[in-house]
Coordinates of C-alpha atoms in Angstrom, one line a residue:
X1 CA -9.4 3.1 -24.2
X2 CA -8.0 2.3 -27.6
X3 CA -9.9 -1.1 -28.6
X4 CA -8.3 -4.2 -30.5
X5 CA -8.0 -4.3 -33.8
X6 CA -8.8 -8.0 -33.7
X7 CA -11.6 -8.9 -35.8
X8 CA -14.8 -9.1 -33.8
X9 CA -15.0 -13.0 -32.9
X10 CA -18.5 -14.9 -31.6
X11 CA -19.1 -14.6 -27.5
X12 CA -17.8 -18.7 -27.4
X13 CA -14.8 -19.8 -25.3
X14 CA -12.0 -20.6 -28.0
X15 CA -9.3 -23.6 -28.0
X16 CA -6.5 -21.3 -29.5
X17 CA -3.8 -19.1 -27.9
X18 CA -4.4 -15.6 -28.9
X19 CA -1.1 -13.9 -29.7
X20 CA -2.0 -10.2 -30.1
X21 CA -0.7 -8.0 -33.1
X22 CA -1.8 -5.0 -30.6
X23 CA 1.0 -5.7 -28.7
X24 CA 3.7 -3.7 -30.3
X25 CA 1.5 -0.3 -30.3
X26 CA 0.3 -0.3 -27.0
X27 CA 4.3 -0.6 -25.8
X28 CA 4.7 2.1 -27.9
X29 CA 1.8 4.2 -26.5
X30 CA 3.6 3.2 -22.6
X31 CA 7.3 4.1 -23.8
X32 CA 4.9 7.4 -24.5
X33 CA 4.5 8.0 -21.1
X34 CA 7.2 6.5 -18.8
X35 CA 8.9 9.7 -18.9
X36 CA 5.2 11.0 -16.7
X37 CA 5.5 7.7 -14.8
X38 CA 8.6 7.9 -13.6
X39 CA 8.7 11.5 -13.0
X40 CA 5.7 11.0 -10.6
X41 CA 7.2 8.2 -8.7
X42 CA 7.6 10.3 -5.4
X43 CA 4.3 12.2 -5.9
X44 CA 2.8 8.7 -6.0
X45 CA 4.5 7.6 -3.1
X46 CA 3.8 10.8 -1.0
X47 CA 0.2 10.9 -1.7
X48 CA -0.1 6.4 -1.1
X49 CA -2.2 6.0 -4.9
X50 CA -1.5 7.3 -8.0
X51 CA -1.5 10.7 -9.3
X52 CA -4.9 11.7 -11.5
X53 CA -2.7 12.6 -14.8
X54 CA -0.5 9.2 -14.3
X55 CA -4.0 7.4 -14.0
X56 CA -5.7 8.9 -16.9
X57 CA -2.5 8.6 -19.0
X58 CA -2.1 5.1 -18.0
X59 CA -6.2 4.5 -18.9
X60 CA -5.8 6.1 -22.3
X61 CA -3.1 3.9 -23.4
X62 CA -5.4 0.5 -23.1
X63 CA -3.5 -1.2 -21.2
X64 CA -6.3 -2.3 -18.8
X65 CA -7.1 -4.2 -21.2
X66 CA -4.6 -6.7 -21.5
X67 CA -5.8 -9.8 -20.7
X68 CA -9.9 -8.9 -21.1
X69 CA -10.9 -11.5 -24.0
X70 CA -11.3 -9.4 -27.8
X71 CA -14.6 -10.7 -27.8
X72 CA -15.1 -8.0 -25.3
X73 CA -12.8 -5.3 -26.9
X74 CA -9.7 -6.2 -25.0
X75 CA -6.2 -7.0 -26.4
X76 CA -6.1 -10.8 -24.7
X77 CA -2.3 -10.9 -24.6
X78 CA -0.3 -13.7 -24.4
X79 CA 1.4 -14.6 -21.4
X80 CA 4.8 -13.7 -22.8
X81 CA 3.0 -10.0 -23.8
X82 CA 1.6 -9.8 -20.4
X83 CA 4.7 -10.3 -18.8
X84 CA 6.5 -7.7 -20.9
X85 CA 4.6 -5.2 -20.8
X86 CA 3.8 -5.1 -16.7
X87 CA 8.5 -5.7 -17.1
X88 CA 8.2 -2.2 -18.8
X89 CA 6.0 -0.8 -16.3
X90 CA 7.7 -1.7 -13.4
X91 CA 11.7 -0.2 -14.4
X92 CA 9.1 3.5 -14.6
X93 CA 7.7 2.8 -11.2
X94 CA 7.6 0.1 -9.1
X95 CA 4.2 0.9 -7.5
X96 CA 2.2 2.2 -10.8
X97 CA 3.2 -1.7 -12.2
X98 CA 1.9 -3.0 -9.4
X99 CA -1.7 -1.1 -9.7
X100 CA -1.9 -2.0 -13.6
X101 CA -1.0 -5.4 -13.2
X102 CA -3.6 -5.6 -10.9
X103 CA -6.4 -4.1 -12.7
X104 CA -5.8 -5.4 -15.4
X105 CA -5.7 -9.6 -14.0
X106 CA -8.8 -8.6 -12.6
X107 CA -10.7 -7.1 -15.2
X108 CA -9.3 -9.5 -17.4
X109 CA -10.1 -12.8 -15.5
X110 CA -13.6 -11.4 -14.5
X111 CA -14.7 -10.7 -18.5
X112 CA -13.4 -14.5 -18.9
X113 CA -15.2 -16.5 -16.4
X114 CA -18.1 -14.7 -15.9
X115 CA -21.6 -15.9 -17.4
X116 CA -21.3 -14.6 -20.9
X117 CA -24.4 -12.5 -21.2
X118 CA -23.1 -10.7 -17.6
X119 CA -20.2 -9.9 -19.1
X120 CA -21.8 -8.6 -22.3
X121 CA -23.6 -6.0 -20.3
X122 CA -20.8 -5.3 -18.0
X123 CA -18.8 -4.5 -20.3
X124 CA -21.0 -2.9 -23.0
X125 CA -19.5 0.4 -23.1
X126 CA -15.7 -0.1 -21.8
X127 CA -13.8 -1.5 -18.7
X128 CA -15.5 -1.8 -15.7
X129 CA -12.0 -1.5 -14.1
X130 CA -11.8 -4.2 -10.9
X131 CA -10.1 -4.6 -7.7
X132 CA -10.5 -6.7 -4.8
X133 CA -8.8 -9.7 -2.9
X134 CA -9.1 -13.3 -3.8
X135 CA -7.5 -15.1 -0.8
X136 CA -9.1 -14.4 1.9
X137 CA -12.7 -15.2 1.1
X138 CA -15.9 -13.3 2.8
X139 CA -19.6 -15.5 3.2
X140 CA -21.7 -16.2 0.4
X141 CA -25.2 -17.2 1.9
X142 CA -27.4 -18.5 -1.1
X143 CA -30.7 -16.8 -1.5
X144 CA -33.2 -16.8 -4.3
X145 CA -31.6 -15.6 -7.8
X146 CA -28.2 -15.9 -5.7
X147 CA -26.1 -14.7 -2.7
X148 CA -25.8 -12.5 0.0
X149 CA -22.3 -11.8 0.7
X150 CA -21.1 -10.3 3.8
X151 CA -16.6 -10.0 4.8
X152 CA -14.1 -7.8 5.7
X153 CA -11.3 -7.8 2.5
X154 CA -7.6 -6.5 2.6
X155 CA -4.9 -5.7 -0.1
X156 CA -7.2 -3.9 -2.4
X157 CA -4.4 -2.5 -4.7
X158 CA -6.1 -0.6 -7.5
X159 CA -9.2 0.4 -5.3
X160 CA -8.7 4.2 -6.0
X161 CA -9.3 3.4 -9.6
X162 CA -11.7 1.0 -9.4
X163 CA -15.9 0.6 -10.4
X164 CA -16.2 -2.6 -9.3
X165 CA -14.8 -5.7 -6.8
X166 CA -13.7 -9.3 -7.7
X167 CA -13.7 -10.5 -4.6
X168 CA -13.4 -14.0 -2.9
X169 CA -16.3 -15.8 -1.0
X170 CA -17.1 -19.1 0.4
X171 CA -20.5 -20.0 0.2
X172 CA -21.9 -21.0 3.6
X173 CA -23.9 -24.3 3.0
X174 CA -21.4 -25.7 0.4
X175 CA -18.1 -24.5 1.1
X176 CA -17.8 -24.2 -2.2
X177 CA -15.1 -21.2 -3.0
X178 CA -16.3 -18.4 -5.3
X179 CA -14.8 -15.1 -7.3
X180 CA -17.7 -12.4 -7.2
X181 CA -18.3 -9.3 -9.2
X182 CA -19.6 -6.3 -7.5
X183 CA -20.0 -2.5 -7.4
X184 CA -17.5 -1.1 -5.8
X185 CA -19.8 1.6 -4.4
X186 CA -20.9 -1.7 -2.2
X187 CA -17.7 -1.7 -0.4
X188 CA -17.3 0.5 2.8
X189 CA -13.2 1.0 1.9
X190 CA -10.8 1.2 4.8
X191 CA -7.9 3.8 4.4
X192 CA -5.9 2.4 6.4
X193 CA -3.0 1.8 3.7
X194 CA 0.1 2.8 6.0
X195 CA 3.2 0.6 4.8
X196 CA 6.8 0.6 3.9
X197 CA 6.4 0.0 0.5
X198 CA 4.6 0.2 -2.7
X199 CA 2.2 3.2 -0.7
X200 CA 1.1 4.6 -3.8
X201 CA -0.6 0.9 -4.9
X202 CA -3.2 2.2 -2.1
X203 CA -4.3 -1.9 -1.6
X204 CA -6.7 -0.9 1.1
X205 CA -9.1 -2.8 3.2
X206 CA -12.8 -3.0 2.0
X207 CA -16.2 -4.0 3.8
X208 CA -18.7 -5.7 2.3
X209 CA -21.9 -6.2 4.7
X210 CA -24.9 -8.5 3.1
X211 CA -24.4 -7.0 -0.1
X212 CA -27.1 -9.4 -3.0
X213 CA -25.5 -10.7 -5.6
X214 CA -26.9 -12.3 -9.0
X215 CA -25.6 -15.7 -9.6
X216 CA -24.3 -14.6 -13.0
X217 CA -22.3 -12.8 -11.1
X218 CA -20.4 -15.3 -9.6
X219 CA -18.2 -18.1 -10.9
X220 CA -16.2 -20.8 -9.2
X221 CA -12.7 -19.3 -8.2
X222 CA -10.7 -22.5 -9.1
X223 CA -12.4 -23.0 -12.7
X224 CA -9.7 -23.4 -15.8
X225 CA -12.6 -23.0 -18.4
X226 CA -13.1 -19.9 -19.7
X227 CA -16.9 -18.8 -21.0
X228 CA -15.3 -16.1 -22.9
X229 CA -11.9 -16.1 -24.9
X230 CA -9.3 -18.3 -25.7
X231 CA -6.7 -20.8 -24.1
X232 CA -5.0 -17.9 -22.3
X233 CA -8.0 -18.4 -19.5
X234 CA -6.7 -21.8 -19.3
X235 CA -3.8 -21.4 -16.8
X236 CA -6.6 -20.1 -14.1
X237 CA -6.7 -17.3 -11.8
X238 CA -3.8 -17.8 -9.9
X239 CA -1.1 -17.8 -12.7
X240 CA -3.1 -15.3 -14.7
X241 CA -1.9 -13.2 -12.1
X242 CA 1.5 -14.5 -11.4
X243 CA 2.4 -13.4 -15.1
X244 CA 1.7 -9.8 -13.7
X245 CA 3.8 -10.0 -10.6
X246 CA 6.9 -12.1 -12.9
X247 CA 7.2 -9.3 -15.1
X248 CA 7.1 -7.1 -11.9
X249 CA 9.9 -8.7 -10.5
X250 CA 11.7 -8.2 -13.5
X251 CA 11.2 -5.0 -14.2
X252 CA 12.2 -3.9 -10.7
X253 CA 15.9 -5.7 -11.0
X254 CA 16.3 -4.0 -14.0
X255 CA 15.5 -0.2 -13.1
X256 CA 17.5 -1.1 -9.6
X257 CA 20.8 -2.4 -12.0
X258 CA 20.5 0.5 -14.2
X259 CA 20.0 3.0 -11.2
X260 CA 23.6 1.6 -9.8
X261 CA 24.9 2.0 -12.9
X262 CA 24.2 5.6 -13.6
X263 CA 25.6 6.3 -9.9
X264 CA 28.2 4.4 -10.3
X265 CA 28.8 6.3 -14.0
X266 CA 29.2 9.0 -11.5
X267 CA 31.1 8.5 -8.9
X268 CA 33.8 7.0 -10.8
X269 CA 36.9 8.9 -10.8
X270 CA 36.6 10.4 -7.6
X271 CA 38.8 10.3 -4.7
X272 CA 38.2 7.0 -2.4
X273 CA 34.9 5.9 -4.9
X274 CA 34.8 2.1 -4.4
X275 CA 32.8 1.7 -7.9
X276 CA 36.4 1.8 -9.0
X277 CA 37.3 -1.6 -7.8
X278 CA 37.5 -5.4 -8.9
X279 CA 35.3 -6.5 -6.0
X280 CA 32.3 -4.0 -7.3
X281 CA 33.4 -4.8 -11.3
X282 CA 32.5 -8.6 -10.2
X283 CA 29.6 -7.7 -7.9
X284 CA 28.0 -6.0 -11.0
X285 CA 28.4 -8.2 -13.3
X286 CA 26.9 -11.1 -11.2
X287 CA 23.8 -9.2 -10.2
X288 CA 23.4 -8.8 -14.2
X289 CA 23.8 -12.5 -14.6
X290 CA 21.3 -13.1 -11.9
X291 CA 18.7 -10.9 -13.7
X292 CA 18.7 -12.0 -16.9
X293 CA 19.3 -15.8 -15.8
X294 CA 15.8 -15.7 -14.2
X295 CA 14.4 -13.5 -17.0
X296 CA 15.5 -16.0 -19.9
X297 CA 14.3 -19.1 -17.6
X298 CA 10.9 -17.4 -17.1
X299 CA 10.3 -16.6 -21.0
X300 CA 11.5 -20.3 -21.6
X301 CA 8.8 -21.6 -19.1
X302 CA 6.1 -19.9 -20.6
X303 CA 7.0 -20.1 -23.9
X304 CA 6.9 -24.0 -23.0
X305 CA 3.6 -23.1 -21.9
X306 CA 2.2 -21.4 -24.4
X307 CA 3.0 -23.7 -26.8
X308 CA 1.2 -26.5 -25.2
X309 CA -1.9 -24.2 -24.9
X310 CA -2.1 -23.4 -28.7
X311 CA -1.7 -26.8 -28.9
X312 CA -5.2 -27.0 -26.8
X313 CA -3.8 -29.3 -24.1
X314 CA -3.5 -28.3 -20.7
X315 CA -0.9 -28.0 -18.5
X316 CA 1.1 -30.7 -16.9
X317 CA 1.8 -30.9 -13.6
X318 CA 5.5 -29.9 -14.1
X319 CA 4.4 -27.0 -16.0
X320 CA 2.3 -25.7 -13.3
X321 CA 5.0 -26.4 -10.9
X322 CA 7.7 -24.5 -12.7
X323 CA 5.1 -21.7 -13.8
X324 CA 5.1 -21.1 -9.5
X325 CA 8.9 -22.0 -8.8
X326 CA 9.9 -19.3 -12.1
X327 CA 7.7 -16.4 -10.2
X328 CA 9.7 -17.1 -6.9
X329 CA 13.0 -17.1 -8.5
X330 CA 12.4 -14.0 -10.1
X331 CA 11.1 -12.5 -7.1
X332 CA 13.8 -13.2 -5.3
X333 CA 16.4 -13.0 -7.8
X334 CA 15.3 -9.3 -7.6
X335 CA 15.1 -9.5 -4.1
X336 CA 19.1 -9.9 -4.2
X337 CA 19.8 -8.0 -7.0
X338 CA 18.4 -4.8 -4.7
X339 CA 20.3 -6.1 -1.8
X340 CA 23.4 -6.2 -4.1
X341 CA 22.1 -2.5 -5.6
X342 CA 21.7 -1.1 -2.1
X343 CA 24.9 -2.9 -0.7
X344 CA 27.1 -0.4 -3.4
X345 CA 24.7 2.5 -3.5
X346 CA 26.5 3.5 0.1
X347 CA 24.3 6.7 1.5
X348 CA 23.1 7.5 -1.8
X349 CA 19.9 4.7 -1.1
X350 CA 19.7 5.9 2.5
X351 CA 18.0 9.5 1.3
X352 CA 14.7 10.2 -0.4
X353 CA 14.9 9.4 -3.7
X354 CA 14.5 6.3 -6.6
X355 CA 16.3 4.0 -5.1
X356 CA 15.5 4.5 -1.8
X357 CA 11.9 3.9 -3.0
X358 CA 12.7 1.0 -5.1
X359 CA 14.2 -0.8 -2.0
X360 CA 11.1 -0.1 -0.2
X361 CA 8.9 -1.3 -2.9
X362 CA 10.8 -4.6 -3.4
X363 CA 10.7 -5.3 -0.1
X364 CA 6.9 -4.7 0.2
X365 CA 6.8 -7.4 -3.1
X366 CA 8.6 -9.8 -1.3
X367 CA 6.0 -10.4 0.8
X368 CA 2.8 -11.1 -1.5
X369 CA 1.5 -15.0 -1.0
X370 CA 2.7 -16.0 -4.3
X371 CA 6.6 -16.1 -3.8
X372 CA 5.9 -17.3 -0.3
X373 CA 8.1 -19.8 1.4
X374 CA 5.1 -22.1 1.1
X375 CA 5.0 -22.3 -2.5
X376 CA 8.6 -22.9 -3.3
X377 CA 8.2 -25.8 -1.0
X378 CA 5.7 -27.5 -3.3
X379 CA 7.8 -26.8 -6.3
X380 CA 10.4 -28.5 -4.5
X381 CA 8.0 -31.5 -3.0
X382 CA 6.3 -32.2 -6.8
X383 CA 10.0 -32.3 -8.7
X384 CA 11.7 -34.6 -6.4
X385 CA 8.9 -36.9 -6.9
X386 CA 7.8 -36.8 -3.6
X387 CA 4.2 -35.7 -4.0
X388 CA 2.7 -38.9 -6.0
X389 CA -1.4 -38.4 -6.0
X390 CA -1.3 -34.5 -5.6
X391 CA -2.0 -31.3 -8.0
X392 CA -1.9 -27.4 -7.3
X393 CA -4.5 -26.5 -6.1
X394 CA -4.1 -22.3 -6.0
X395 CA -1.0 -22.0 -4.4
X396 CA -0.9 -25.5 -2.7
X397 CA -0.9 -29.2 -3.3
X398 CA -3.8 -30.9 -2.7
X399 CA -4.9 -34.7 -3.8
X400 CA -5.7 -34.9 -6.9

């Protein structure tokens, strides 16, 4: 992968926000190949993982790399960057976002938290590219020089690509809640990836049966201290990866809008077309409002954010709540922006094709634990004051 141009910086966790000045090529190097991306979108789909040229094309760009820490020869976006980026992704192909966003949270957030001197090695000569499932945790049974971990995984998106798992565990003893790096090759992987949408994510089930793992190998999954990098680590696992499935969200209302528009560009004219009416003139124009009303909100919240972490402060608790409640309005802002999309597209969205597959895919997003109805809930709970004494925990309120 290309590496950062980012001067080589001491293996010590740093107080500052990194803003990276490789963000501009790398978007160049994707805008290189979207046209590949989405050109493969129904090869993806058909085959439920990605095809081997979008892969290495996708791989040769960096963008795995976007949130591994420079001390480490990744790019460490900011969360703004991060969000754009997996935006850009997502109006190519729905599903090939998905994969990189995963990926790349996971690779990322494993270089980040893991004992230093593991992730040194680890990552000595490139990306050890990891997949895996953190909410459902396996058994971690302490041993001498660490665990044995034992569990049955599922939503693996990325496996196909992957070298290695972050995976969730609970150790036994304790109940004490754990991320875990492993090989992937550890993993007896269950192809059993049969869904409506996003198939070519291929977010299988995996195995993993009293597999050791070194303790430096394992960090505690709710930590918001990095051991390598800088304040982006801060905001945790959990919104690491929400930044990923934001710019997701985005990206999908905006390749839906512009695929009505184009079919709308031609049908108009035409005898009976109902793109030629007031009614779809208004309907338009309020699922564009929609979309960039939740875009702007989101980029205000985490430029809020971001520039209380360059400040070296952590978050507040409002901050954490609106990071959650920003995700879940996206979603489901694109959610209804697809519904409005498919509501005009008449048969056109009925028959195999983009935005057919984009409906699918949305409505396979819609259901991923972070815009659950749960969540929203809490958001709603912690601003009416009505949660005095409690935090987020993850994805829920817990006493603080």
């Amino acid at each position: 992968m290309p590496v950062s141009t980012a001067a080589p910086r001491t293996a010590a966790p740093r107080t500052a926000l990194h803003v990276s000045d490789d963000f501009e090529p790398l978007m160049e190097r994707l805008d290189a190949i979207l046209p590949l991306i989405t050109g493969s979108g129904a090869q993806n789909d058909l085959d439920g993982h990605l095809t081997p040229e979008v892969e290495q094309a996708l791989a040769a760009t960096g963008v795995y790399g976007m949130t591994v820490p420079a001390e480490l020869g990744g790019y460490e976006f900011s969360p703004t960057q991060v969000i754009k980026a997996v935006e850009r992704l997502a109006a190519a192909d729905a599903s090939t976002a998905w994969v990189t966003m995963a990926l790349q949270m996971e690779t990322g957030s494993t270089a980040a938290y893991l004992d230093p001197a593991a992730a040194r090695e680890l990552y000595a000569d490139g990306l050890p590219l990891h997949a895996g499932q953190g909410t459902k945790p396996g058994i971690a049974v302490p041993v001498e020089g660490g665990y044995r971990l034992s569990g049955s995984w599922s939503f693996a998106s990325g496996m196909h690509q992957a070298t290695r798992l972050q995976t969730a565990a609970l150790v036994r003893e304790t109940g004490e809640s754990l991320m875990i790096t492993v090989p992937a090759a550890s993993a007896t992987l269950i192809d059993n990836w049969d869904v409506m949408g996003l198939k070519a994510t291929g977010s299988i089930d995996y195995d993993l049966e009293d597999v050791f793992v070194p303790a430096e190998h394992a960090w505690p999954a709710a930590t918001m201290e990095p051991r390598t990098g800088g304040a982006l680590y801060r905001i945790g696992i959990v919104n690491l990866s929400g930044l990923g499935h934001a710019g997701w969200a985005l990206g999908v209302a905006r390749r839906m809008l512009d695929e009505l528009g184009a079919l709308a560009r031609r049908k108009t004219g035409s005898r009976g077309a109902t793109v030629d009416s007031a009614h779809f003139y208004a309907e338009y124009a309020k699922a564009e409002a929609k979309a960039r009303s939740a875009r702007a909100w989101l980029l205000e919240v985490w430029a809020d954010n971001e520039a209380t972490l360059a400040a070296g402060l952590p978050l507040s608790d409002e901050q954490e709540t609106l990071i959650r409640l920003a995700l879940s309005n996206a979603t489901w802002m694109a959610h209804e922006v697809t519904m409005t999309v498919y509501t005009w597209a008449g048969t056109a969205a009925l028959r195999s094709g983009d935005l057919q597959r984009y409906f699918r895919d949305m409505h396979a997003g819609t259901q991923h634990v972070t815009s659950g109805p749960g969540v929203v809930q809490g958001c709603g709970q912690m601003l009416a004051g009505l949660a005095p004494g409690r935090r987020w925990m993850f994805l829920d309120l817990v006493p603080a």
